Amino acid sequence: MNRISPKWMALCTAAIGLTYAAGYVVTDTEAASRASSGQVTQTPVQSNQPDYGYVDDQGGTRPSDGSESQDDRTTGADQAQQGYKDGSYTGEGVNRIGSVSVKVRIESGKIAEVRIVDCTTSYPESLIEQLPEQVVALQSPDVDNVTGATESTDDFRSAVLDALNKAMA
Amino acid sequence: MVYQETFIAMDTTIMMTVVSDAAERTIDRSVRRAARCFYQIEQVCSRFDTDSELMRASRRTGVPVRVSPILYHAMKFAVEAAAETGGALDPTIGRKMELRGFRRNYLSGKPVCSAFAENAGVTFRDLVLNDEKMEMTLKKPMVLDLNAVAKGLAVDQAAKILRNAGFLHFMINAGGDIYAAGQNERHESWTIGIRDPLDPEKLAGTVRLSDAAICTSGHYERPSPVMPGESHLLDPRSGRSPGMIVSCSVIAPFAMLADAFSTAALVMGPETGIEKLEYMCLDGLMIGCTSRRLFTKNFKEHTLWNEQRQASSAGAGIVTARKQGKGGRQQRVRRSSR
C-alpha cells in the first residue's frame, strides 16, 4: 500500500478517533432526550441565534418555508426516529427472496441496532446478507466479499417496519 | 472460528466477520459495540432526518454554528476533499440531491423537503469552517450532505473499536464499503471481488487486501426516481451524472478516504480521476461504459489484481472459470438462479 500524505492521515484520524469523545456523547444524549421528552436542550448546533424554522410541539425545528409544506410536515424523522419505546423488538417480513427476521433495539427513543437474526429463504443466508439486491450473486470459495455500488435495503424494510411498529405501540 | 453478524443501517446491510479464538460472547459484545458507530453517525449525519444535527445545522444560515466534534471533523474532511478535487465532491449538494429524488427516509418512506435552501450556485466555498471554535458558517441557505463520507467513517470507527478490543483479523462490509483487517480464516489476505458494473452477476476481478479499505462508487445501482438516465452520483459542477465511467474502486488505508475519493474520481472522469488518485497515493480502478479498464500505475502490483473472466451461464449450478495469470488454477464459482 502507498503512503498517503500526513495531511490526509491527520484528517482521517481526527474524524475516526472521536467515537467516544465526550463532546459527541453529550450531543447524542441531549438530542435523544430532547426528542423523547419534548424539552429543548442546549446542544452545540443550537447556539443562541434564531432558527430559520419553527419549533413544533415536540421541540423539534422544521423548515419554515410553506411552498412544499406537505412534505415539510411529513418528514421521515418524525415517524422513524422519534417516539419509540426503549427495548428490543422483533420484526418479520416477507419479500421476493423469502422471509426475514430482524431484531431492533431502541435506546433513548432512537434506533440503536437493527440486526438480521434469521433469513429463511431458498438461498444461502450469507449470500443474501451480502447482496440483498442481487440475488443472483457471486459466491466463490475464493472470494471473501464483494465491493460494488451500494445496495439498498428494500428486501429488509418490511421486517424493520414491523419491529418499529411494535416499538410505537 | 469465524463469527459473522449482519446489521441494517444507513440504508444498507453491514456485515461484520471476525476470525478469532475468543469466546463467542466476547466477540459478540465487541461486534455490537462496533455496529453502534453506524447508528450514531447516522443520527448525526443523516440528510433524511430533519432532527439530525446535520439538518439542524443546515437550517442556520449566516451565523457561526458550533457543532459536535464528529460532525465538525466529518465536514472538515468533506470540505478538504472538495477543495482537493475542485468541487467534484461537494458537501453542499443536499438540496440538489433532494430535487433529484433522493429525499426519502429509507425506513418510513417519507420525503424530506428543504424548501428553505437554495439549489443553484451553492458550493463548498459557501461553507466556512473555524477549526479553533469548531464552528461552521453557511454563507447561503443550503442542505449539507455527508453521504459520500459518513458510511466510510463509520466503517473506520467500527474497525478501530474491533482493533482496540484486541481483534486482528476481521472484515467490515457496509454495502460494498469494505475494511479488511489481518487475514481470513485460511490465513491469507482477504480476497475482495469487484463487481462488474456492466453485469452485476459477474466480477470484474479480485484484489487481495490486508489492513486496508476498498470502496466502489458506481452509478448503476441507484437511478434517480425523477430524472431519467441520472443516478445518485452527481457532478456538482455540471448538475448531471458523470457519463464515461460507470464504476470506480479505490483502495486506501481508511474507508472514508476510499469512499470519498472513489466518488470524486468517478465524477472527475477517466484521465483526471486516475491522475488525482495517483497524486493522492491511492490505488484505484475505473471501469468505463465500454468495459474499458483504467488502473492507477501500482494498482495491479499492490492488490495482486486477478482479472476474472466467467462464462456467462444463464442457468444455475456450478460454473468453472479459469483464472487469468500465473498458475492458471481452476476456480469454482457457485451461482444461484433468480
XYZ file of C-alpha atoms in Angstrom:
507
model
C 0.000 0.000 0.000
C 1.137 3.500 -0.769
C 1.651 6.033 1.955
C -0.852 8.806 1.932
C 0.170 12.343 2.864
C 0.350 13.390 6.517
C -2.408 15.903 5.886
C -4.942 13.253 4.865
C -3.723 10.910 7.563
C -4.425 13.649 10.106
C -7.867 14.485 8.687
C -8.913 10.838 8.830
C -7.534 10.049 12.257
C -9.131 13.197 13.695
C -12.544 12.074 12.489
C -12.150 8.396 13.363
C -10.765 8.991 16.823
C -13.957 10.532 18.095
C -16.219 7.610 18.745
C -16.316 8.019 22.461
C -15.159 11.610 22.695
C -17.062 13.345 25.423
C -18.461 16.071 23.225
C -20.058 13.665 20.874
C -21.666 11.521 23.500
C -23.151 14.569 25.221
C -24.626 15.771 21.955
C -26.086 12.393 21.251
C -27.662 12.077 24.660
C -29.035 15.583 24.603
C -30.510 15.148 21.189
C -32.110 11.923 22.306
C -33.580 13.339 25.491
C -34.802 16.320 23.560
C -36.503 14.083 21.069
C -38.177 11.904 23.639
C -39.073 14.402 26.343
C -40.019 17.379 24.220
C -37.645 19.612 26.131
C -35.484 21.985 24.178
C -31.980 21.320 25.403
C -28.916 23.307 24.540
C -26.948 21.313 22.024
C -23.906 22.531 20.148
C -25.821 23.228 16.993
C -28.484 25.195 18.817
C -26.450 28.249 19.581
C -28.246 31.411 20.548
C -29.054 32.627 17.052
C -32.624 32.378 15.791
C -33.526 29.325 13.795
C -34.922 29.554 10.311
C -37.720 27.158 11.037
C -40.343 26.983 13.709
C -40.468 24.964 16.867
C -43.090 22.271 16.821
C -44.826 20.664 19.750
C -42.115 18.030 20.023
C -39.464 20.659 20.462
C -38.024 19.854 17.055
C -37.457 22.534 14.484
C -38.794 22.264 10.986
C -38.182 24.252 7.855
C -40.485 27.256 7.762
C -40.989 27.633 4.028
C -44.568 26.921 3.119
C -44.202 26.144 -0.561
C -43.991 22.408 -0.007
C -45.395 22.346 3.457
C -46.992 18.972 2.948
C -43.546 17.488 2.606
C -42.130 19.580 5.395
C -44.603 18.211 7.829
C -44.298 14.592 6.937
C -40.595 14.130 7.134
C -39.367 10.666 7.861
C -37.700 11.716 11.056
C -40.887 12.154 12.981
C -42.123 8.650 12.450
C -38.863 6.833 12.035
C -36.653 8.342 14.691
C -38.895 9.613 17.457
C -41.475 8.320 19.834
C -40.198 4.774 20.195
C -40.243 2.984 23.498
C -36.889 1.671 24.629
C -36.452 -2.060 24.335
C -35.868 -4.841 21.829
C -38.430 -5.691 19.182
C -38.530 -8.483 16.654
C -39.891 -7.885 13.200
C -40.786 -10.338 10.472
C -41.033 -9.617 6.808
C -41.615 -11.457 3.597
C -40.025 -10.294 0.401
C -39.240 -11.649 -3.016
C -36.334 -13.729 -1.731
C -38.043 -15.343 1.213
C -38.725 -14.371 4.810
C -36.537 -12.288 7.043
C -36.466 -11.683 10.761
C -34.776 -8.687 12.357
C -34.255 -7.509 15.911
C -34.414 -3.778 16.558
C -33.100 -2.223 19.759
C -34.346 1.212 20.809
C -32.378 3.309 23.273
C -33.393 6.808 24.369
C -36.122 6.733 21.761
C -33.678 6.156 18.907
C -32.710 3.152 16.839
C -29.538 1.762 18.408
C -29.288 -1.516 16.493
C -31.008 -3.413 13.697
C -29.735 -6.959 13.458
C -30.704 -9.606 10.939
C -31.423 -12.656 13.083
C -32.891 -15.018 10.543
C -33.163 -15.416 6.808
C -35.413 -18.283 5.811
C -35.027 -18.318 2.106
C -34.226 -20.578 -0.726
C -30.752 -19.131 -0.953
C -27.824 -19.442 1.432
C -28.058 -16.874 4.214
C -24.588 -15.496 3.648
C -25.381 -14.804 0.037
C -28.493 -12.842 0.843
C -26.828 -10.892 3.588
C -24.156 -9.699 1.261
C -26.281 -8.855 -1.684
C -29.852 -8.152 -0.748
C -30.470 -6.543 -4.110
C -28.595 -9.005 -6.218
C -29.941 -12.418 -5.508
C -28.053 -13.876 -8.401
C -24.837 -13.322 -6.645
C -21.207 -14.105 -6.807
C -20.202 -16.652 -4.279
C -16.923 -18.344 -4.646
C -14.865 -20.223 -2.115
C -12.006 -17.925 -3.029
C -13.788 -14.616 -2.654
C -14.406 -13.325 0.855
C -16.578 -10.398 -0.099
C -17.719 -8.220 -2.938
C -17.492 -4.495 -3.408
C -19.874 -2.732 -5.707
C -22.081 0.296 -5.605
C -24.323 0.463 -2.587
C -27.238 -1.901 -2.485
C -30.443 -0.768 -0.875
C -32.243 -2.462 1.971
C -35.579 -2.863 0.194
C -35.720 -6.549 0.974
C -35.483 -5.939 4.701
C -37.682 -2.885 5.051
C -40.917 -4.693 5.841
C -39.269 -6.616 8.673
C -37.715 -3.470 10.154
C -41.001 -1.561 9.893
C -42.805 -4.438 11.602
C -40.425 -4.160 14.561
C -40.686 -0.360 14.652
C -44.474 -0.566 14.703
C -44.223 -2.674 17.844
C -41.886 -0.085 19.333
C -44.505 2.606 18.700
C -47.280 0.736 20.470
C -13.635 -19.610 14.492
C -15.410 -17.295 12.104
C -18.057 -15.107 13.656
C -20.473 -13.238 11.443
C -23.268 -10.809 12.192
C -25.333 -8.623 9.892
C -26.943 -5.289 10.705
C -29.033 -2.773 8.816
C -28.150 0.913 8.996
C -27.629 3.818 6.633
C -29.927 2.157 4.114
C -27.576 -0.740 3.623
C -26.562 -4.048 5.149
C -23.482 -4.137 7.317
C -21.755 -7.447 7.663
C -19.043 -7.941 10.230
C -16.856 -11.021 10.064
C -14.372 -11.739 12.838
C -11.775 -14.510 12.775
C -10.796 -15.204 16.362
C -10.413 -17.884 19.009
C -12.029 -15.683 21.635
C -15.288 -16.731 23.263
C -18.323 -16.082 21.109
C -19.805 -13.838 23.784
C -16.692 -11.678 23.808
C -16.715 -11.304 20.038
C -20.438 -10.618 20.014
C -20.072 -7.832 22.546
C -17.327 -6.098 20.568
C -19.051 -6.510 17.228
C -22.248 -4.987 18.541
C -20.320 -2.130 20.087
C -18.643 -1.572 16.728
C -22.013 -1.644 14.985
C -23.178 1.240 17.158
C -20.902 3.571 15.181
C -23.224 3.257 12.217
C -26.313 4.283 14.184
C -24.541 7.117 15.993
C -23.113 8.590 12.809
C -26.417 8.107 11.020
C -28.195 10.046 13.750
C -25.733 12.927 13.467
C -25.135 12.997 9.703
C -28.412 11.860 8.129
C -29.883 14.116 5.476
C -33.136 12.141 5.711
C -33.933 13.093 9.292
C -34.921 16.727 9.892
C -33.842 16.354 13.504
C -30.294 15.153 12.791
C -27.552 17.532 13.830
C -26.597 17.921 10.166
C -30.102 19.037 9.213
C -30.449 21.325 12.196
C -27.149 22.950 11.230
C -28.341 23.217 7.617
C -31.194 25.451 8.687
C -28.895 28.091 10.175
C -27.522 30.474 7.600
C -25.189 33.398 8.065
C -24.147 32.720 11.644
C -21.333 30.642 13.101
C -22.812 27.422 14.452
C -20.925 25.314 16.939
C -21.280 21.631 16.120
C -20.268 18.356 17.712
C -16.709 17.134 17.062
C -17.942 14.248 14.940
C -19.944 16.472 12.601
C -17.163 19.020 12.522
C -14.412 16.578 11.590
C -16.571 14.781 9.029
C -17.432 18.128 7.447
C -13.828 19.287 7.610
C -12.769 16.157 5.760
C -15.511 16.664 3.150
C -14.583 20.307 2.566
C -10.887 19.409 2.202
C -11.840 16.672 -0.266
C -13.954 19.195 -2.165
C -11.031 21.635 -2.348
C -8.651 18.840 -3.369
C -10.913 17.761 -6.238
C -12.037 21.178 -7.445
C -15.558 20.527 -6.236
C -16.017 17.065 -7.782
C -17.180 16.119 -4.316
C -19.224 18.754 -2.536
C -20.853 18.568 0.904
C -23.315 21.328 -0.016
C -25.256 19.384 -2.667
C -28.039 18.267 -0.326
C -30.786 20.328 -1.913
C -29.762 19.229 -5.410
C -29.984 15.624 -4.266
C -33.446 16.199 -2.813
C -34.606 17.625 -6.133
C -33.159 14.616 -7.935
C -35.498 12.492 -5.871
C -33.035 11.310 -3.216
C -35.038 12.520 -0.285
C -36.918 9.617 1.189
C -36.224 8.199 4.595
C -35.474 4.575 3.781
C -37.430 3.267 6.715
C -40.515 5.433 6.783
C -40.532 6.183 3.052
C -41.449 9.750 3.937
C -39.778 12.520 1.912
C -37.721 15.361 3.314
C -38.035 18.706 1.636
C -35.786 21.620 2.487
C -37.513 24.369 0.567
C -35.579 26.919 2.621
C -32.363 26.038 0.793
C -31.090 27.351 -2.489
C -30.495 24.901 -5.260
C -28.325 26.721 -7.764
C -24.986 28.338 -7.137
C -24.157 26.837 -3.752
C -20.720 25.259 -3.404
C -18.376 24.185 -0.644
C -16.838 27.662 -0.865
C -20.008 28.973 0.785
C -19.240 26.899 3.847
C -16.654 28.365 6.247
C -15.105 26.257 8.981
C -13.387 27.504 12.108
C -11.099 24.793 13.495
C -10.398 26.516 16.766
C -14.009 27.055 17.750
C -15.345 24.036 15.861
C -17.868 26.259 14.155
C -19.395 26.175 10.697
C -20.823 29.200 8.918
C -23.192 28.663 5.999
C -22.940 31.747 3.823
C -26.046 30.804 1.828
C -29.093 28.693 2.648
C -28.058 25.121 1.822
C -28.555 21.500 2.735
C -25.381 19.773 3.849
C -24.712 16.261 2.625
C -22.151 13.846 4.026
C -23.381 10.770 2.194
C -20.027 10.264 0.447
C -18.218 10.305 3.786
C -20.455 9.029 6.582
C -20.509 5.330 5.734
C -16.749 5.147 5.268
C -16.231 6.999 8.522
C -18.493 4.550 10.336
C -16.562 1.607 8.864
C -13.297 3.141 10.087
C -14.650 3.793 13.565
C -16.058 0.279 13.812
C -12.685 -1.121 12.698
C -10.967 0.930 15.357
C -13.268 -0.418 18.052
C -12.643 -4.022 16.994
C -8.899 -3.438 16.844
C -8.880 -1.748 20.257
C -10.769 -4.761 21.594
C -7.827 -6.897 20.533
C -9.122 -8.367 17.268
C -6.598 -8.505 14.443
C -8.482 -10.405 11.760
C -11.848 -9.107 10.692
C -13.766 -7.612 7.838
C -16.485 -4.995 7.823
C -18.615 -4.710 4.708
C -21.113 -1.865 4.655
C -22.862 -2.356 1.333
C -19.599 -2.647 -0.569
C -17.558 -0.226 1.553
C -15.106 -2.708 2.995
C -12.349 -2.657 5.566
C -10.297 -5.842 5.759
C -8.008 -6.330 8.745
C -5.374 -9.030 9.009
C -6.233 -12.319 7.351
C -9.192 -14.557 6.664
C -9.755 -17.951 8.288
C -7.444 -19.553 5.743
C -4.618 -17.300 6.946
C -4.491 -15.424 3.670
C -5.084 -11.819 2.812
C -8.782 -11.191 2.313
C -9.934 -11.639 -1.263
C -12.387 -8.986 -2.355
C -14.303 -9.235 -5.600
C -15.033 -6.077 -7.534
C -18.373 -6.337 -9.199
C -18.532 -5.838 -12.945
C -20.725 -2.742 -13.298
C -21.885 -3.862 -16.735
C -23.002 -7.258 -15.486
C -23.729 -7.365 -11.765
C -23.740 -11.153 -11.861
C -20.055 -11.160 -12.593
C -16.869 -9.985 -11.011
C -14.508 -7.739 -12.907
C -11.743 -9.267 -10.827
C -10.429 -9.695 -7.337
C -7.958 -7.887 -5.107
C -6.125 -9.099 -2.020
C -6.290 -6.804 0.976
C -4.886 -6.777 4.456
C -5.324 -3.804 6.783
C -6.827 -1.703 4.038
C -10.164 -0.428 2.817
C -11.808 -0.612 -0.575
C -14.869 1.279 -1.719
C -16.624 1.276 -5.052
C -18.776 4.040 -6.432
C -20.924 3.310 -9.421
C -23.909 4.895 -10.982
C -25.720 1.730 -11.849
C -27.367 0.899 -8.556
C -29.454 3.877 -7.569
C -31.087 5.608 -10.506
C -32.827 8.898 -9.903
C -36.549 8.286 -9.434
C -37.375 11.591 -11.107
C -34.673 12.180 -13.726
C -34.306 9.562 -16.469
C -30.718 8.466 -17.098
C -29.462 10.181 -13.959
C -28.240 8.442 -10.814
C -27.384 9.246 -7.207
C -23.954 10.294 -8.411
C -23.847 13.929 -9.310
C -21.190 16.189 -10.706
C -21.869 19.214 -8.513
C -20.339 21.470 -11.138
C -22.491 20.428 -14.090
C -25.544 19.225 -12.197
C -25.503 15.972 -14.184
C -24.466 12.397 -13.539
C -20.994 11.643 -14.867
C -21.154 9.613 -18.059
C -17.957 7.949 -19.178
C -17.022 5.884 -16.166
C -19.577 3.553 -14.624
C -17.658 2.406 -11.596
C -14.607 3.415 -9.644
C -12.981 1.379 -6.871
C -10.392 2.921 -4.586
C -8.130 1.275 -2.029
C -6.910 3.335 0.910
C -5.764 2.920 4.489
C -9.130 4.374 5.583
C -12.600 3.622 4.292
C -13.607 7.283 4.498
C -10.766 8.171 2.155
C -11.637 5.338 -0.233
C -15.319 6.269 -0.071
C -14.825 9.975 -0.777
C -12.216 9.579 -3.495
C -13.967 6.753 -5.342
C -16.918 9.106 -5.726
C -14.758 12.117 -6.569
C -12.606 10.282 -9.126
C -15.665 8.860 -10.851
C -17.101 12.367 -11.150
C -13.780 13.737 -12.412
C -13.714 11.224 -15.260
C -11.102 8.796 -16.552
C -7.881 10.758 -17.034
C -8.273 13.432 -14.360
C -9.664 10.920 -11.912
C -6.779 8.477 -12.262
C -4.285 11.348 -12.080
C -5.851 12.596 -8.879
C -5.768 9.146 -7.301
C -2.097 8.749 -8.191
C -1.345 12.192 -6.830
C -3.077 11.185 -3.597
C -1.046 7.927 -3.491
C -4.245 5.866 -3.683
C -4.724 2.756 -5.794
C -7.780 2.710 -7.987
C -9.577 1.019 -10.831
C -12.106 2.634 -13.138
C -14.413 0.718 -15.440
C -15.918 2.573 -18.376
C -19.200 2.083 -20.154
C -17.460 0.119 -22.899
C -15.854 -2.121 -20.286
C -12.585 -0.228 -20.659
C -10.442 -0.575 -17.548
C -8.151 2.103 -16.215
C -5.759 1.389 -13.373
C -3.516 3.599 -11.308
C 0.026 2.586 -12.076
C 0.632 0.458 -8.996
C -2.858 -0.984 -8.651
C -2.236 -4.445 -10.085
C 1.019 -4.950 -8.217
C -0.273 -3.682 -4.881
C -3.536 -5.582 -4.934
C -2.447 -8.772 -6.718
C -5.198 -7.979 -9.187
C -6.802 -11.048 -10.609
C -8.922 -10.362 -13.620
C -11.803 -12.783 -13.859
C -13.489 -13.976 -16.945
C -16.512 -16.056 -16.166
C -18.577 -17.951 -18.636
C -21.916 -16.206 -18.741
C -24.197 -19.055 -17.961
C -27.878 -18.328 -17.884
C -28.660 -21.368 -15.802
C -27.914 -22.200 -12.227
C -25.278 -24.504 -10.906
C -21.557 -24.701 -10.888
C -19.644 -22.599 -13.295
C -15.982 -23.246 -13.708
C -13.835 -20.377 -14.743
C -10.140 -20.315 -15.374
C -8.271 -17.670 -13.533
C -6.022 -15.427 -15.512
C -2.359 -15.106 -14.820
C 0.201 -17.325 -13.224
C -0.761 -20.741 -12.039
C -3.910 -20.927 -14.088
C -5.602 -22.665 -11.208
C -9.186 -23.704 -11.529
C -11.736 -21.819 -9.556
C -15.167 -22.944 -8.579
C -17.890 -20.368 -8.632
C -21.203 -21.262 -7.149
C -24.149 -19.494 -8.643
C -27.811 -19.416 -7.960
C -30.519 -18.581 -10.407
C -33.022 -15.867 -9.686
